[in-house]
Short mmCIF file of C-alpha atoms and ligand atoms in Angstrom, two decimals:
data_model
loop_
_atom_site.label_atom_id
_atom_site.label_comp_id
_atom_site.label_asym_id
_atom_site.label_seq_id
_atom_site.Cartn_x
_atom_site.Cartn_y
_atom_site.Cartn_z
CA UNK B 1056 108.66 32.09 -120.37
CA UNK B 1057 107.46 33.84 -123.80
CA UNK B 1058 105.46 36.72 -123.86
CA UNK B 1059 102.53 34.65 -125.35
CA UNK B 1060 102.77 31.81 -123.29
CA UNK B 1061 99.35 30.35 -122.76
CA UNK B 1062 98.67 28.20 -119.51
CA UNK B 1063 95.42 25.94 -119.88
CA UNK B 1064 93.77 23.61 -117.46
CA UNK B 1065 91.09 21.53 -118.41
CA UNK B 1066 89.65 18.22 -119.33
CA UNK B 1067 91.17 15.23 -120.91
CA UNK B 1068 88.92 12.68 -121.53
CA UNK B 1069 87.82 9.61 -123.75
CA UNK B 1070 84.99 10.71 -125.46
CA UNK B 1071 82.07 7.99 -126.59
CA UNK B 1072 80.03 10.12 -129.33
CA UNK B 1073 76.78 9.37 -131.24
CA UNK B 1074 75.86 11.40 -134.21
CA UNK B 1075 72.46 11.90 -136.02
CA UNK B 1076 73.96 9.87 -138.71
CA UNK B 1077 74.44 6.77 -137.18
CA UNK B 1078 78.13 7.25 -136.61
CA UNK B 1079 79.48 6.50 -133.18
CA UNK B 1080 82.72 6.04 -131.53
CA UNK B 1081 85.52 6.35 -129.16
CA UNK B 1082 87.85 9.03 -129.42
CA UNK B 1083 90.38 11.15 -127.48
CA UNK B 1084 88.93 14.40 -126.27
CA UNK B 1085 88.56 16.85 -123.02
CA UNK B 1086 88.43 20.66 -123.01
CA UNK B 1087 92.31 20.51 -123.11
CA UNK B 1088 92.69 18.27 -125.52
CA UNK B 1089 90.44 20.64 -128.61
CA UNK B 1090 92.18 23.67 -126.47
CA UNK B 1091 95.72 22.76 -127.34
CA UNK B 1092 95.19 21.58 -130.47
CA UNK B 1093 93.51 24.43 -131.81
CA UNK B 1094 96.22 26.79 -129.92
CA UNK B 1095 99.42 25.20 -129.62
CA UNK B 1096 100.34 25.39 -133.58
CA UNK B 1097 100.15 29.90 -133.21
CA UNK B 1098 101.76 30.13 -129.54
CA UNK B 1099 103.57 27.88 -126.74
CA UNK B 1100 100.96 26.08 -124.88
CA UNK B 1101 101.43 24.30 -121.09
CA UNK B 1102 99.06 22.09 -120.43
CA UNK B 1103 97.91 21.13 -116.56
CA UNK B 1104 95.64 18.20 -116.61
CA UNK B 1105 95.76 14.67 -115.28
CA UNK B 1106 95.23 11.55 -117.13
CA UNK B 1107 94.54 7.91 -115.91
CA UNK B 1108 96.85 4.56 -116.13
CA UNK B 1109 93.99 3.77 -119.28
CA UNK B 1110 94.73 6.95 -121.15
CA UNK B 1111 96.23 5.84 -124.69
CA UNK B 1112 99.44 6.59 -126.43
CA UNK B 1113 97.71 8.47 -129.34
CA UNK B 1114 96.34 10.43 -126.69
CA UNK B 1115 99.85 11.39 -125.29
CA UNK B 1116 100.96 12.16 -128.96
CA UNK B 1117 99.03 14.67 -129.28
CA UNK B 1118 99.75 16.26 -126.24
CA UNK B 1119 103.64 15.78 -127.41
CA UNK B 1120 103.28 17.66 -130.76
CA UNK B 1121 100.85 20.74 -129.76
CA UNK B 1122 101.96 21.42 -126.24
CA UNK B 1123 105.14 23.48 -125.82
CA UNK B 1124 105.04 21.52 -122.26
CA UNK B 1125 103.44 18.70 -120.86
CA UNK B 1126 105.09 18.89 -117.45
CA UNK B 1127 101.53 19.78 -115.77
CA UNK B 1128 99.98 17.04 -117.34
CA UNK B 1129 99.93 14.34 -114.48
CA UNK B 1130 99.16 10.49 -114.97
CA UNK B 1131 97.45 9.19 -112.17
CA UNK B 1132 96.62 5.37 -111.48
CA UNK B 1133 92.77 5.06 -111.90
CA UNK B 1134 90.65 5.53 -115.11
CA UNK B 1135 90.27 8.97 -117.38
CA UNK B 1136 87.82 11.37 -116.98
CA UNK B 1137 85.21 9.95 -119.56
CA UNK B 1138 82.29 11.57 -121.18
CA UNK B 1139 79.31 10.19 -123.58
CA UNK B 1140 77.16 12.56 -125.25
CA UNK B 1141 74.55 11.85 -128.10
CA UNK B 1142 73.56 14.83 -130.39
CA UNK B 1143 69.97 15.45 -131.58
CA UNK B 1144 68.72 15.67 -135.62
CA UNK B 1145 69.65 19.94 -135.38
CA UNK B 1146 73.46 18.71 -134.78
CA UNK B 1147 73.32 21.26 -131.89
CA UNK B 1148 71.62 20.27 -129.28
CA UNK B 1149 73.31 17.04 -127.16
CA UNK B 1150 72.28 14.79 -124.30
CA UNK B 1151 75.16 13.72 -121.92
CA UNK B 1152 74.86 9.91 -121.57
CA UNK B 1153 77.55 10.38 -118.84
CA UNK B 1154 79.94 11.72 -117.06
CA UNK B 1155 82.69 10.09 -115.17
CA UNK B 1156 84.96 12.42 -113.38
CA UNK B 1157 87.92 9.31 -112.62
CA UNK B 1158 90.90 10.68 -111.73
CA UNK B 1159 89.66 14.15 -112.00
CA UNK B 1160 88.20 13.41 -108.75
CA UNK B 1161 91.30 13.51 -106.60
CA UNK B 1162 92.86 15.73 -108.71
CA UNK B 1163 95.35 18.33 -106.87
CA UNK B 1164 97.03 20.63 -109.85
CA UNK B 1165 100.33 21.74 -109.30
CA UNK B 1166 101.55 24.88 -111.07
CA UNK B 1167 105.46 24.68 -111.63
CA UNK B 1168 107.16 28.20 -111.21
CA UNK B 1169 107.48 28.55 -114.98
CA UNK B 1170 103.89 28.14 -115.54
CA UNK B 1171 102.88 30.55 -112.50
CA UNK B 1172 104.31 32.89 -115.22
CA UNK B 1173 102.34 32.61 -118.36
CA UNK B 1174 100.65 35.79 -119.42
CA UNK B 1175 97.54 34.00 -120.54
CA UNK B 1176 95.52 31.87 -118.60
CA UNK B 1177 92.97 29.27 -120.12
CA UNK B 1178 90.83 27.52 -117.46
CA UNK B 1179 88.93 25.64 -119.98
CA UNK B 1180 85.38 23.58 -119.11
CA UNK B 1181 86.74 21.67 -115.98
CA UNK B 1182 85.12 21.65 -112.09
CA UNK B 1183 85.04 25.26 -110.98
CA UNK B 1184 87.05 24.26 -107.92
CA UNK B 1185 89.85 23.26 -109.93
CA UNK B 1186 89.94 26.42 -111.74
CA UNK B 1187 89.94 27.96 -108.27
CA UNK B 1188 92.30 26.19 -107.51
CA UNK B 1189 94.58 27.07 -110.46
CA UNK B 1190 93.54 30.53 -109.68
CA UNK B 1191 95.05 30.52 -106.20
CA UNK B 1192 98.05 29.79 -107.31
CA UNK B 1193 98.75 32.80 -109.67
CA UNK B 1194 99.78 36.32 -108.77
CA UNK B 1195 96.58 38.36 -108.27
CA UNK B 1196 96.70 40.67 -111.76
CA UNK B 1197 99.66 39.48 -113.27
CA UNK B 1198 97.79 37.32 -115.94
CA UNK B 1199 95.11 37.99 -118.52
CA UNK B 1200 92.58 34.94 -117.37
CA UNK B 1201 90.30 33.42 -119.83
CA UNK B 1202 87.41 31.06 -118.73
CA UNK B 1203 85.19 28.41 -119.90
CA UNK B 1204 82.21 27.01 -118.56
CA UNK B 1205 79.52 24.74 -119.32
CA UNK B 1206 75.48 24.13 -117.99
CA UNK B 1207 76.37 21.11 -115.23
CA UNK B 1208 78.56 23.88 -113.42
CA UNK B 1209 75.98 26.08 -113.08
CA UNK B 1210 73.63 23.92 -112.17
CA UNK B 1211 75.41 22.30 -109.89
CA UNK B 1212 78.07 24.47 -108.62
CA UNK B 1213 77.14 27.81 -109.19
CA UNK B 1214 78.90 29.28 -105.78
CA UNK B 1215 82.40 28.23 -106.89
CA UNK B 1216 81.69 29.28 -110.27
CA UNK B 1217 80.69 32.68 -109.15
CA UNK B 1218 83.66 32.55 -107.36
CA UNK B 1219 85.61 32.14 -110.68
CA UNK B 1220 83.86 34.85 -112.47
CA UNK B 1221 84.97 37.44 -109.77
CA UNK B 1222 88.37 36.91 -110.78
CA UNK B 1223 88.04 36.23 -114.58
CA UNK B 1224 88.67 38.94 -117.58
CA UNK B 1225 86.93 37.29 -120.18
CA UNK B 1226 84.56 34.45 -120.06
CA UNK B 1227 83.44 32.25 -122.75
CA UNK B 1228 80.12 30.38 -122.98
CA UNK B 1229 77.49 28.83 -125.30
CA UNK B 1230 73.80 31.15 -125.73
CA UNK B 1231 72.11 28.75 -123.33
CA UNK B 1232 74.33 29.15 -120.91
CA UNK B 1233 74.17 32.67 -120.83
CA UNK B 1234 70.36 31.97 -119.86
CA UNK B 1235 70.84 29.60 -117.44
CA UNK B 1236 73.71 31.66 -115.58
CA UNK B 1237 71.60 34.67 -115.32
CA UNK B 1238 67.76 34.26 -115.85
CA UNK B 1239 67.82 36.70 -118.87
CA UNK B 1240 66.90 35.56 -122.62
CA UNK B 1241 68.44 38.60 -124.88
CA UNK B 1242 72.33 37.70 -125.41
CA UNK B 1243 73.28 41.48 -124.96
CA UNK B 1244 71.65 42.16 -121.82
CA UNK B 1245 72.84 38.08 -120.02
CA UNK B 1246 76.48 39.23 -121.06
CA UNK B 1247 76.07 42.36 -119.34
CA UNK B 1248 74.80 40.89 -116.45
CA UNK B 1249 77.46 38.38 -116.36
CA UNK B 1250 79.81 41.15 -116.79
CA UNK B 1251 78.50 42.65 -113.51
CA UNK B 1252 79.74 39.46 -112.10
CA UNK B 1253 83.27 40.41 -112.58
CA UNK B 1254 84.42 39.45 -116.04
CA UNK B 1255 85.04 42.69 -118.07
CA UNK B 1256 84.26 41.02 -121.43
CA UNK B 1257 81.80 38.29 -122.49
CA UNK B 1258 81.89 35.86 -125.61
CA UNK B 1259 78.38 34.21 -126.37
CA UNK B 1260 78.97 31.35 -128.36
CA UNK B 1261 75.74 30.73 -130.94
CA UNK B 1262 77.39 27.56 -132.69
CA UNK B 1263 76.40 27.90 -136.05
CA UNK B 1264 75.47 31.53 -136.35
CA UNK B 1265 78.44 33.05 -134.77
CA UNK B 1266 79.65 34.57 -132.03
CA UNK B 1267 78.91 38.05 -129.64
CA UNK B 1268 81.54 39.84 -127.76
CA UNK B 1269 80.48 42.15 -125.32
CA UNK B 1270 82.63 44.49 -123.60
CA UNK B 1271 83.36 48.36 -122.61
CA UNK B 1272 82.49 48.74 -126.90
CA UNK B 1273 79.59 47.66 -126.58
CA UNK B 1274 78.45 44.56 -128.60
CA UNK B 1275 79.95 43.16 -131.72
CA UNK B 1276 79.23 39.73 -133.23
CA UNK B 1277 81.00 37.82 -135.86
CA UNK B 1278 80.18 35.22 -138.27
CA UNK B 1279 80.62 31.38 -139.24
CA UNK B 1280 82.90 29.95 -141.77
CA UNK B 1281 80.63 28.35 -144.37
CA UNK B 1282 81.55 24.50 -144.39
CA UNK B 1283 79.95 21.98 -146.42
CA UNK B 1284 78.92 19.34 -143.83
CA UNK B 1285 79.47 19.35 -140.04
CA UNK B 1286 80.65 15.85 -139.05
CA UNK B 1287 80.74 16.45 -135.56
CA UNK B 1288 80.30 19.28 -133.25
CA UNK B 1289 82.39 17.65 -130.36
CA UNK B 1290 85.10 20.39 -129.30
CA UNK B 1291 84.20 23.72 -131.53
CA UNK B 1292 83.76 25.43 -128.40
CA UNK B 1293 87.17 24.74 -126.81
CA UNK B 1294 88.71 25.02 -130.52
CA UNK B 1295 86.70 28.57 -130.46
CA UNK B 1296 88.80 29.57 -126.87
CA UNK B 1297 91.92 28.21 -129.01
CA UNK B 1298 91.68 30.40 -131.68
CA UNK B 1299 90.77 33.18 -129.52
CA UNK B 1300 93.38 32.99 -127.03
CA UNK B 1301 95.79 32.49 -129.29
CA UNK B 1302 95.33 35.65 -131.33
CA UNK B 1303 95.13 37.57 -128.04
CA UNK B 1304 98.80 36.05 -127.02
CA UNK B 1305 99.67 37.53 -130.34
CA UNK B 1306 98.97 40.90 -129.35
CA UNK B 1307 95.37 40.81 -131.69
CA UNK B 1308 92.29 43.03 -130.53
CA UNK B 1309 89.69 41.41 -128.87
CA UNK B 1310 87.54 41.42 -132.35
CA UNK B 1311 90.34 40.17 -134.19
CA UNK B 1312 90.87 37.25 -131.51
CA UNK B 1313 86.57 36.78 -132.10
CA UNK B 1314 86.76 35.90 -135.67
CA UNK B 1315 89.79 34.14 -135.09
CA UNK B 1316 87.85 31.78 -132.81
CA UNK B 1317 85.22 31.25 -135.07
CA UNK B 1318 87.30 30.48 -138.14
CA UNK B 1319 89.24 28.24 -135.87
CA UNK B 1320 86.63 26.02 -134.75
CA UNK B 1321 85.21 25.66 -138.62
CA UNK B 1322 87.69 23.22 -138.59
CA UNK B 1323 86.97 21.47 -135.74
CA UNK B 1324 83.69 20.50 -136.65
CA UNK B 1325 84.79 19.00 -139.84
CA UNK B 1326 85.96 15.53 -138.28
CA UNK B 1327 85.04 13.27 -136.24
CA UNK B 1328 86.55 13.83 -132.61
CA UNK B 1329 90.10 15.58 -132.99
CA UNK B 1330 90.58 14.78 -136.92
CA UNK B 1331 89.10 17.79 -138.27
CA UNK B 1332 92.03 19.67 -136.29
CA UNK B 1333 94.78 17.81 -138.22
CA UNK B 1334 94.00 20.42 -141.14
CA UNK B 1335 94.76 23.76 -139.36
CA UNK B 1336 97.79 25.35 -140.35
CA UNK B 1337 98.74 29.24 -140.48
CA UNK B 1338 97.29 29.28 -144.05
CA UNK B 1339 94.33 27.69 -143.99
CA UNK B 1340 93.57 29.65 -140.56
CA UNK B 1341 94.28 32.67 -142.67
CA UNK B 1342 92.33 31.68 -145.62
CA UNK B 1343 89.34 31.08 -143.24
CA UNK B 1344 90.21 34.15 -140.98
CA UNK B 1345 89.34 36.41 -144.07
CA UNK B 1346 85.75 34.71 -144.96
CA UNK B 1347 84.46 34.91 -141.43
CA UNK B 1348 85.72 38.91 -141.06
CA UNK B 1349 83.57 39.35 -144.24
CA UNK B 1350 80.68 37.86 -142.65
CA UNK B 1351 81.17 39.75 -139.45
CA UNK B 1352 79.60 42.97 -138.97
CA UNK B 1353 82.53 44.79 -137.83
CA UNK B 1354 84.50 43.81 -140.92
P1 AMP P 210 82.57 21.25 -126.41
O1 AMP P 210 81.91 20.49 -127.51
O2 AMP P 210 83.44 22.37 -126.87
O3 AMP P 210 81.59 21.66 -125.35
O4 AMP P 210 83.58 20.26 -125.68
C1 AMP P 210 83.45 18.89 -125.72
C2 AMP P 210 84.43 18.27 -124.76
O5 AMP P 210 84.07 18.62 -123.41
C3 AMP P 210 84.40 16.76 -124.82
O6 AMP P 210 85.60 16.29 -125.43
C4 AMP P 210 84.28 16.30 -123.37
O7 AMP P 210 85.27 15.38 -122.99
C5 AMP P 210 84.40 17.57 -122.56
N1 AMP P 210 83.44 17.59 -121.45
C6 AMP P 210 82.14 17.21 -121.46
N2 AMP P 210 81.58 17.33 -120.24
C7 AMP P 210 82.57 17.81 -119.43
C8 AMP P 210 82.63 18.16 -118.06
N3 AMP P 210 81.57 18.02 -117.26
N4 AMP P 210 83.80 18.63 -117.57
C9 AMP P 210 84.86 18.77 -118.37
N5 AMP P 210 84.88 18.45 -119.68
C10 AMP P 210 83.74 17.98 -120.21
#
């Protein structure tokens, strides 16, 4: 086990999308999926996940080339977690035309010795009781645990969540969830109230005007990436926790690892499911790495 080895659980899923152009599709995604992707070029990646008998071959390729080990990643008979969203005419906004949890339902992860190990931990947008669950099986303070969370959890299970946050470092999550987690409009003041919660530093994603980090600083926030046209927004998030938790595994300051998240998912949003992804490499991270620090206040 490396010193940057970065454990992840979370979602892997086939994705139906509809975009305010018309465009609309099937395509392989999941919190893991974008996660890995975004990550597993810059450090060695295990994935812990669980896929159905349907789940395709592409799907398995990718996990094959950007996972440094896919021995977490269980195949279940039954179908793969599948999600529908549509997104509104701002590109931001989406509604969730469903949500079938399929094998995620039953599932039971199992963390092999090695990946008990990893120094990072990644429990990416998933059920809060399987991140618990992940959770339990780790050494109490041994790893540095990054989460992810979206509105339905709160909503719907906000005990286990809380749960989660008591034993999270930093947690990662969009402006509007911020609100709905804690009651309180001003980003600052939510991510210091989520930081009472237990997490000692707080990300708020804005999608496309950047990103806050809050922490025992204070509050810094960092810019976007210009791009020319946003395809589709599926994924930026989880490619945003990539980035991030990828610079951190390489021993990058928390601000560093901020605008590394944001030029990360720049690229995400530039295809249609996982294609934009293809077109990260260590240069054109860098390239983008340097635009966003200019636009970030803390350059
Ligand atoms: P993002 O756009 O970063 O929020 O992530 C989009 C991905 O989240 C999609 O590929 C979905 O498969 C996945 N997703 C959507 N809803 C859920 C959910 N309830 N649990 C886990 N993953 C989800």
């Amino acid at each position: 086990m490396s010193a940057n080895s970065i454990l992840t659980v979370g979602s892997i899923a086939i994705d139906w999308l509809e975009l305010p152009d018309g465009r609309k599709g099937e395509v392989i995604g999941g919190s893991a999926t974008y996660f890995t992707m975004s990550a597993g070029r810059f450090a060695p990646v295990h994935v812990v996940g669980v896929v159905g008998s349907d789940f395709p071959q592409q799907g398995m390729d990718i996990y094959h080339e950007y996972a440094a080990s896919t021995a977490g990643l269980q195949i279940e008979d039954g179908d793969t977690f599948r999600w529908g969203g549509r997104y509104h005419s701002d590109w931001e906004r989406r509604t969730t035309l469903y949500t079938e949890l399929g094998v995620f339902e039953s599932f039971n992860p199992r963390l092999s010795t090695k990946n008990r190990e990893c120094p990072f931990v990644c429990l990416g947008n998933i059920q809060p009781a399987l991140q618990l669950s992940v959770l339990n099986q780790l050494k109490e303070g041994e790893s540095l645990v990054i989460c992810d969370t979206m509105n339905l959890w709160i909503e719907t299970t906000r005990d286990d969540l809380l749960q989660v946050l008591r034993r999270t470092d930093i947690l990662l999550l969009n402006e509007n969830e911020a609100h709905l987690l804690t009651g309180v409009p001003e980003i600052v003041d939510a991510a210091n109230q989520i930081r009472s919660m237990g997490p000692g530093a707080v990300v708020v994603k804005q999608g496309s005007s950047g990103a806050t980090l809050v922490d025992d600083s204070g509050a810094v926030h960092a810019g976007v990436y210009p791009i020319e046209k946003i395809v589709d927004p599926t994924g930026a998030g989880d490619c945003f926790a990539g980035g991030f938790v990828a610079a951190l595994s390489k021993g990058k300051s928390m601000r560093t690892a901020l605008v590394s998240g944001s030029a990360t998912a720049s690229f995400c949003v530039e295809g249609f499911g996982t294609e934009g992804m293809l077109n990260l490499t260590e240069e054109t991270l860098r390239e983008r790495i340097e635009v966003v620090a200019e636009r970030s206040e803390f350059a």
